[in-house]
């Protein structure tokens, strides 16, 4: 009963548009005030303990990497390289859209950064070359979800901290599912190009392929630095994040494309974004502790095991639940709340924590394209000038390939598990 009131209180506050962190924190404070055996000091200790984590230090560093990459014009260089490389392929700008998101994801780790950085360039370019506006918006929104899947992924760091698993292992577990999503979106572009013949893409302001490759090559070393350092045992994921942030700052400086003003704005944006994420982490720590204290995970496990003993049915129920949660909460908050609830049940069904992590992240980032939260929808509307309703209508057809990817990742666990087992023996 107490647990139900706690969750209902949070949902009511969310529907009243109260920020996520305070929607979790206020019901928790009421719970603490009416509990005779819990002092405010204990509650404060539980709140702050969630922030006392070395892997969480990677979050602001990867956020800074993404902001500096945008401000320093590194995304534009990748865009020009791909445009020159694929200019004679039918539907070339569609492929450039998807693959740009794949390459940019090695630096950003967030769908919103991808949508903001690439959407302002790609959507107008696609419309100018004869692509339907809805298709351009939908493809840009769907491809931005590659960012939170492909390492360095901020949701992956949050899940790893909440679940107590290796950040590096989860990074490697996410690579193949992210590539599957990329391939399926490229298939959508191929179908569109076959149905809507489009002219070849023009040369990009006289830029030749050799020149574009030369300009993009140093940027393509970023994933080598991040994953190579982790795999080689040279750096932890947090140290790799610091190296990556320093690398893109130095690179942007050498390209003379990052002004002091842009760097200051990137640092300010990083501070603001990190502050909001860490406030959610702190509130979710107290919320999760209270849920555990009220034996919420045990109740969920008992409920699910009473419904089915089939792990495939369990995963289907998890997918349905997470898709609903993703419509109401952004991924970081949803992960912090749902991981402690679902992890005990997943162990009962023999689901690998790495596999569960990839499933949860993909489920919840799909929520970035669904109202009422749908942060990517609002970002695309802001940077392109299209109405939110137009963006929603454009993204609806792409939910089908996204759900197809989700089903493949869910029911073929080897896609998530074979690479970590191969590389982290």
Coordinates of C-alpha atoms in Angstrom, one line a residue:
X1 CA 0.0 0.0 0.0
X2 CA 2.8 2.4 1.0
X3 CA 4.8 1.6 -2.1
X4 CA 1.7 2.1 -4.3
X5 CA 1.1 5.5 -2.8
X6 CA 4.7 6.4 -3.4
X7 CA 4.6 5.6 -7.1
X8 CA 1.2 7.2 -7.6
X9 CA 2.5 10.4 -5.9
X10 CA 5.4 10.5 -8.3
X11 CA 3.2 9.9 -11.4
X12 CA 0.8 12.7 -10.3
X13 CA 3.7 15.1 -10.0
X14 CA 5.0 14.1 -13.4
X15 CA 1.6 14.8 -15.0
X16 CA 1.6 18.2 -13.2
X17 CA 4.9 18.9 -15.1
X18 CA 7.0 18.9 -12.0
X19 CA 10.7 18.1 -12.9
X20 CA 11.5 14.4 -12.7
X21 CA 14.0 14.8 -9.8
X22 CA 11.5 16.6 -7.6
X23 CA 8.7 14.2 -8.7
X24 CA 10.7 11.4 -7.1
X25 CA 12.1 13.4 -4.2
X26 CA 8.9 14.9 -2.8
X27 CA 7.1 11.6 -2.2
X28 CA 10.3 10.2 -0.6
X29 CA 10.5 13.1 1.8
X30 CA 6.9 12.6 2.8
X31 CA 7.6 8.9 3.4
X32 CA 10.6 9.8 5.5
X33 CA 8.7 12.3 7.6
X34 CA 6.0 9.7 8.5
X35 CA 8.5 6.9 9.2
X36 CA 9.5 6.9 12.9
X37 CA 12.6 4.8 12.3
X38 CA 14.2 6.9 9.5
X39 CA 15.8 10.2 10.2
X40 CA 16.4 13.0 7.8
X41 CA 20.2 12.4 8.1
X42 CA 19.7 8.8 6.9
X43 CA 17.7 10.0 4.0
X44 CA 20.3 12.6 3.1
X45 CA 23.0 9.9 3.3
X46 CA 21.1 7.6 1.0
X47 CA 20.5 10.4 -1.4
X48 CA 24.2 11.4 -1.7
X49 CA 25.5 7.8 -1.8
X50 CA 24.1 7.5 -5.3
X51 CA 26.6 10.1 -6.5
X52 CA 29.6 8.5 -4.8
X53 CA 30.6 6.5 -7.8
X54 CA 33.8 6.7 -9.9
X55 CA 32.1 5.5 -13.2
X56 CA 29.6 8.4 -12.9
X57 CA 32.6 10.8 -13.4
X58 CA 32.5 9.7 -17.1
X59 CA 29.1 11.3 -17.6
X60 CA 30.1 15.0 -17.6
X61 CA 33.3 14.1 -19.6
X62 CA 31.4 12.4 -22.4
X63 CA 28.8 15.2 -22.4
X64 CA 31.6 17.7 -22.8
X65 CA 33.0 15.6 -25.7
X66 CA 29.7 15.8 -27.5
X67 CA 29.2 19.5 -27.0
X68 CA 32.8 20.4 -28.1
X69 CA 32.4 18.1 -31.1
X70 CA 29.4 20.1 -32.2
X71 CA 30.8 23.5 -31.4
X72 CA 34.2 22.7 -33.0
X73 CA 32.7 21.6 -36.3
X74 CA 33.8 18.0 -36.0
X75 CA 30.2 16.8 -36.9
X76 CA 30.3 19.0 -40.1
X77 CA 33.6 17.3 -41.2
X78 CA 32.1 13.9 -40.8
X79 CA 29.0 15.0 -42.7
X80 CA 31.2 16.3 -45.6
X81 CA 33.3 13.1 -45.7
X82 CA 30.2 10.9 -46.0
X83 CA 28.6 13.2 -48.5
X84 CA 31.6 12.9 -50.8
X85 CA 32.0 9.2 -50.2
X86 CA 28.3 8.3 -51.0
X87 CA 27.3 11.1 -53.4
X88 CA 26.6 8.7 -56.3
X89 CA 24.6 6.1 -54.3
X90 CA 20.8 6.4 -54.8
X91 CA 19.3 7.9 -51.6
X92 CA 22.8 9.1 -50.6
X93 CA 21.7 11.7 -48.2
X94 CA 19.5 9.2 -46.3
X95 CA 22.6 6.9 -45.8
X96 CA 24.7 10.0 -44.8
X97 CA 22.0 10.8 -42.2
X98 CA 22.2 7.3 -40.6
X99 CA 26.0 6.8 -40.8
X100 CA 26.7 10.4 -39.6
X101 CA 24.7 9.5 -36.5
X102 CA 26.7 6.3 -36.1
X103 CA 30.0 8.0 -36.4
X104 CA 29.0 11.0 -34.2
X105 CA 27.7 8.6 -31.6
X106 CA 31.3 7.7 -30.8
X107 CA 31.7 11.2 -29.4
X108 CA 28.3 12.2 -28.1
X109 CA 26.6 9.3 -26.3
X110 CA 23.2 11.1 -26.3
X111 CA 20.3 11.2 -28.8
X112 CA 19.5 14.8 -28.0
X113 CA 23.0 16.0 -28.9
X114 CA 22.9 14.0 -32.1
X115 CA 19.4 15.4 -33.1
X116 CA 20.5 19.0 -32.3
X117 CA 23.9 18.8 -34.0
X118 CA 23.0 16.9 -37.1
X119 CA 19.3 17.7 -37.5
X120 CA 19.9 21.3 -38.2
X121 CA 22.2 20.4 -41.1
X122 CA 20.7 17.2 -42.5
X123 CA 17.0 17.9 -42.6
X124 CA 17.3 21.1 -44.6
X125 CA 19.8 19.4 -46.9
X126 CA 17.5 16.5 -47.5
X127 CA 14.5 18.7 -48.2
X128 CA 16.5 20.7 -50.7
X129 CA 17.4 17.5 -52.6
X130 CA 13.8 16.4 -52.9
X131 CA 13.3 14.2 -49.9
X132 CA 9.9 14.3 -48.2
X133 CA 10.0 16.5 -45.0
X134 CA 8.3 13.8 -42.9
X135 CA 10.8 11.2 -44.0
X136 CA 13.7 13.5 -43.3
X137 CA 12.5 14.3 -39.8
X138 CA 11.6 10.7 -39.0
X139 CA 14.9 9.3 -40.2
X140 CA 16.9 12.0 -38.4
X141 CA 15.0 11.2 -35.2
X142 CA 15.3 7.5 -35.5
X143 CA 19.0 7.6 -36.4
X144 CA 19.7 9.8 -33.4
X145 CA 18.8 6.8 -31.2
X146 CA 22.0 5.1 -32.3
X147 CA 23.9 7.6 -30.0
X148 CA 22.6 6.2 -26.7
X149 CA 23.2 2.6 -28.0
X150 CA 26.7 2.9 -29.3
X151 CA 29.5 3.6 -26.8
X152 CA 30.3 5.9 -25.2
X153 CA 26.7 5.8 -24.0
X154 CA 25.5 7.8 -21.1
X155 CA 22.5 5.5 -20.4
X156 CA 24.9 2.6 -20.4
X157 CA 27.0 4.2 -17.7
X158 CA 23.9 4.9 -15.6
X159 CA 22.7 1.3 -16.0
X160 CA 26.1 -0.2 -15.2
X161 CA 26.3 1.9 -12.0
X162 CA 22.7 0.9 -11.0
X163 CA 23.1 -2.8 -11.8
X164 CA 26.7 -3.1 -10.6
X165 CA 28.1 -4.4 -13.9
X166 CA 31.2 -3.5 -15.9
X167 CA 30.8 -0.2 -17.8
X168 CA 33.4 -1.4 -20.4
X169 CA 31.5 -4.7 -20.7
X170 CA 28.2 -3.0 -21.4
X171 CA 29.9 -0.7 -23.9
X172 CA 31.0 -3.7 -25.9
X173 CA 27.6 -5.4 -25.5
X174 CA 25.9 -2.4 -27.1
X175 CA 28.1 -2.3 -30.3
X176 CA 26.4 -5.1 -32.3
X177 CA 22.8 -4.1 -31.4
X178 CA 23.7 -0.5 -32.4
X179 CA 25.0 -1.8 -35.8
X180 CA 21.8 -3.9 -36.2
X181 CA 19.8 -0.7 -35.7
X182 CA 22.0 1.1 -38.2
X183 CA 21.6 -1.6 -40.8
X184 CA 17.8 -1.7 -40.4
X185 CA 17.6 2.1 -40.8
X186 CA 19.8 1.9 -43.9
X187 CA 17.3 -0.7 -45.2
X188 CA 14.5 1.8 -44.7
X189 CA 16.5 4.3 -46.8
X190 CA 17.0 1.8 -49.5
X191 CA 13.3 1.1 -49.7
X192 CA 12.5 4.8 -49.8
X193 CA 15.1 5.4 -52.5
X194 CA 13.7 2.6 -54.7
X195 CA 10.2 4.1 -54.4
X196 CA 11.2 7.7 -54.8
X197 CA 14.0 8.2 -57.4
X198 CA 16.3 11.1 -56.4
X199 CA 19.0 13.0 -58.1
X200 CA 22.6 12.4 -57.2
X201 CA 24.1 14.6 -54.5
X202 CA 26.1 17.5 -55.8
X203 CA 29.8 18.1 -54.8
X204 CA 30.1 19.8 -51.4
X205 CA 31.4 23.2 -52.2
X206 CA 34.1 21.7 -54.4
X207 CA 35.4 19.4 -51.6
X208 CA 37.0 16.3 -53.0
X209 CA 37.0 12.9 -51.4
X210 CA 40.7 12.9 -50.6
X211 CA 40.5 16.2 -48.9
X212 CA 37.3 15.3 -47.0
X213 CA 38.9 12.0 -45.9
X214 CA 42.1 13.9 -44.7
X215 CA 39.9 16.3 -42.7
X216 CA 37.8 13.5 -41.1
X217 CA 40.5 11.0 -40.4
X218 CA 41.6 12.4 -37.0
X219 CA 38.0 12.5 -35.8
X220 CA 37.6 8.8 -36.7
X221 CA 40.3 8.0 -34.2
X222 CA 38.0 9.0 -31.3
X223 CA 36.5 5.5 -30.9
X224 CA 39.9 3.9 -31.2
X225 CA 41.0 6.1 -28.2
X226 CA 37.9 5.3 -26.2
X227 CA 37.5 1.6 -26.8
X228 CA 41.1 0.8 -27.5
X229 CA 42.2 2.3 -24.2
X230 CA 39.5 0.3 -22.3
X231 CA 40.2 -3.0 -24.2
X232 CA 43.9 -2.6 -23.8
X233 CA 43.6 -2.1 -20.1
X234 CA 45.3 1.3 -20.4
X235 CA 42.4 3.3 -19.2
X236 CA 39.2 2.8 -17.3
X237 CA 36.0 4.0 -19.0
X238 CA 36.2 7.2 -16.8
X239 CA 39.8 7.8 -17.8
X240 CA 39.0 7.1 -21.4
X241 CA 36.2 9.8 -21.2
X242 CA 38.8 12.3 -19.9
X243 CA 41.2 11.4 -22.7
X244 CA 38.4 11.7 -25.3
X245 CA 37.3 15.1 -24.0
X246 CA 40.9 16.4 -24.1
X247 CA 41.4 15.0 -27.6
X248 CA 38.4 16.7 -29.2
X249 CA 39.3 20.0 -27.5
X250 CA 42.9 19.8 -28.8
X251 CA 41.6 18.6 -32.3
X252 CA 39.1 21.5 -32.5
X253 CA 41.9 23.9 -31.5
X254 CA 44.3 22.5 -34.2
X255 CA 41.5 22.8 -36.8
X256 CA 41.0 26.4 -35.5
X257 CA 37.3 25.8 -35.4
X258 CA 36.7 26.3 -31.7
X259 CA 36.7 29.8 -30.3
X260 CA 37.1 30.6 -26.6
X261 CA 33.5 31.7 -26.6
X262 CA 32.3 28.4 -28.0
X263 CA 34.4 26.5 -25.5
X264 CA 33.0 28.5 -22.6
X265 CA 29.4 27.9 -23.9
X266 CA 30.2 24.1 -24.2
X267 CA 31.5 24.1 -20.6
X268 CA 28.4 26.0 -19.4
X269 CA 26.1 23.6 -21.3
X270 CA 28.0 20.6 -19.9
X271 CA 27.6 21.9 -16.4
X272 CA 23.8 22.5 -16.8
X273 CA 23.2 19.1 -18.3
X274 CA 25.4 17.3 -15.8
X275 CA 23.6 19.1 -12.9
X276 CA 20.2 17.9 -14.1
X277 CA 21.4 14.3 -14.6
X278 CA 23.1 14.2 -11.2
X279 CA 20.1 15.6 -9.4
X280 CA 18.0 12.8 -10.9
X281 CA 20.6 10.3 -9.9
X282 CA 20.6 11.6 -6.3
X283 CA 16.7 11.6 -6.1
X284 CA 16.5 8.1 -7.7
X285 CA 19.0 6.8 -5.1
X286 CA 16.6 7.6 -2.3
X287 CA 13.6 6.5 -4.3
X288 CA 15.2 3.1 -5.1
X289 CA 16.3 2.6 -1.4
X290 CA 12.7 3.2 -0.3
X291 CA 11.4 0.8 -2.9
X292 CA 13.9 -1.9 -1.8
X293 CA 13.0 -1.2 1.9
X294 CA 9.3 -1.8 1.0
X295 CA 10.3 -5.0 -0.8
X296 CA 9.2 -3.8 -4.2
X297 CA 11.6 -6.0 -6.2
X298 CA 10.4 -9.1 -4.4
X299 CA 6.8 -8.2 -5.1
X300 CA 7.5 -7.7 -8.8
X301 CA 9.4 -10.9 -9.0
X302 CA 6.6 -12.8 -7.3
X303 CA 4.0 -11.3 -9.6
X304 CA 6.0 -12.1 -12.8
X305 CA 6.8 -15.7 -11.7
X306 CA 3.1 -16.3 -10.9
X307 CA 2.2 -15.2 -14.4
X308 CA 4.8 -17.2 -16.4
X309 CA 7.9 -19.3 -16.0
X310 CA 8.9 -18.7 -19.6
X311 CA 11.8 -16.3 -20.0
X312 CA 10.7 -15.3 -23.4
X313 CA 7.3 -14.2 -22.1
X314 CA 9.0 -12.4 -19.2
X315 CA 11.1 -10.4 -21.7
X316 CA 8.0 -9.6 -23.7
X317 CA 6.3 -8.3 -20.5
X318 CA 9.4 -6.3 -19.7
X319 CA 9.4 -4.7 -23.2
X320 CA 5.8 -3.7 -22.9
X321 CA 6.3 -2.2 -19.4
X322 CA 9.4 -0.3 -20.5
X323 CA 7.9 1.1 -23.6
X324 CA 5.1 2.6 -21.4
X325 CA 7.6 3.9 -18.9
X326 CA 9.7 5.4 -21.7
X327 CA 6.7 7.4 -22.8
X328 CA 6.6 9.0 -19.3
X329 CA 10.2 9.3 -18.1
X330 CA 13.5 10.1 -19.8
X331 CA 16.0 7.2 -20.0
X332 CA 18.3 8.2 -17.1
X333 CA 15.4 8.5 -14.5
X334 CA 13.7 5.4 -15.9
X335 CA 16.8 3.3 -15.6
X336 CA 17.5 4.3 -12.1
X337 CA 14.0 3.4 -11.0
X338 CA 13.5 0.2 -13.0
X339 CA 16.9 -1.5 -12.8
X340 CA 16.5 -2.3 -9.0
X341 CA 13.0 -3.6 -9.6
X342 CA 13.7 -5.7 -12.7
X343 CA 17.1 -7.1 -11.9
X344 CA 16.1 -9.6 -9.3
X345 CA 13.3 -10.9 -11.5
X346 CA 15.7 -11.2 -14.5
X347 CA 18.1 -13.3 -12.4
X348 CA 15.2 -15.6 -11.6
X349 CA 14.6 -16.2 -15.3
X350 CA 18.3 -16.5 -16.1
X351 CA 18.6 -13.3 -18.2
X352 CA 22.1 -12.0 -18.4
X353 CA 22.5 -8.5 -16.8
X354 CA 24.4 -7.3 -19.9
X355 CA 21.6 -8.5 -22.2
X356 CA 19.0 -6.9 -19.9
X357 CA 20.9 -3.7 -20.0
X358 CA 20.9 -3.5 -23.8
X359 CA 17.2 -4.3 -23.9
X360 CA 16.3 -1.7 -21.3
X361 CA 18.4 1.1 -23.0
X362 CA 16.9 0.4 -26.4
X363 CA 13.4 0.3 -25.0
X364 CA 13.8 3.6 -23.1
X365 CA 15.5 5.5 -25.9
X366 CA 12.6 4.7 -28.2
X367 CA 10.6 6.7 -25.7
X368 CA 12.5 9.8 -26.8
X369 CA 10.5 9.6 -30.0
X370 CA 7.1 9.2 -28.3
X371 CA 4.9 11.8 -26.7
X372 CA 4.4 13.2 -24.1
X373 CA 8.2 13.3 -23.1
X374 CA 9.8 12.7 -26.5
X375 CA 12.8 15.0 -26.0
X376 CA 14.1 14.3 -29.5
X377 CA 10.8 15.4 -31.0
X378 CA 11.0 18.8 -29.4
X379 CA 14.7 19.2 -30.3
X380 CA 14.0 18.4 -33.9
X381 CA 11.1 20.9 -33.9
X382 CA 13.4 23.6 -32.4
X383 CA 16.4 23.2 -34.8
X384 CA 14.4 22.6 -38.0
X385 CA 11.4 25.0 -37.5
X386 CA 8.9 22.2 -38.2
X387 CA 5.9 21.9 -35.8
X388 CA 6.0 19.2 -33.1
X389 CA 2.9 17.6 -34.8
X390 CA 4.8 17.4 -38.1
X391 CA 7.8 15.8 -36.4
X392 CA 5.6 13.2 -34.7
X393 CA 3.9 12.3 -37.9
X394 CA 7.3 11.9 -39.6
X395 CA 8.7 9.6 -36.9
X396 CA 5.6 7.3 -36.6
X397 CA 6.6 5.1 -39.7
X398 CA 10.1 4.6 -38.1
X399 CA 8.7 3.1 -35.0
X400 CA 8.2 -0.1 -37.0
X401 CA 12.0 -0.6 -37.8
X402 CA 12.8 0.4 -34.2
X403 CA 10.4 -2.2 -32.8
X404 CA 11.8 -4.8 -35.2
X405 CA 15.3 -4.0 -33.9
X406 CA 14.0 -4.3 -30.3
X407 CA 12.6 -7.8 -31.0
X408 CA 15.8 -9.0 -32.6
X409 CA 18.0 -7.7 -29.8
X410 CA 15.6 -9.2 -27.2
X411 CA 15.3 -12.7 -28.6
X412 CA 18.8 -13.1 -30.0
X413 CA 20.9 -12.5 -26.8
X414 CA 24.1 -13.6 -28.6
X415 CA 24.1 -10.2 -30.4
X416 CA 24.7 -8.5 -27.1
X417 CA 26.9 -11.1 -25.4
X418 CA 29.3 -12.6 -27.8
X419 CA 31.5 -9.5 -28.2
X420 CA 32.1 -8.9 -24.4
X421 CA 32.8 -12.6 -24.0
X422 CA 35.3 -12.5 -26.9
X423 CA 37.1 -9.3 -25.8
X424 CA 36.9 -9.5 -22.0
X425 CA 38.0 -13.0 -21.4

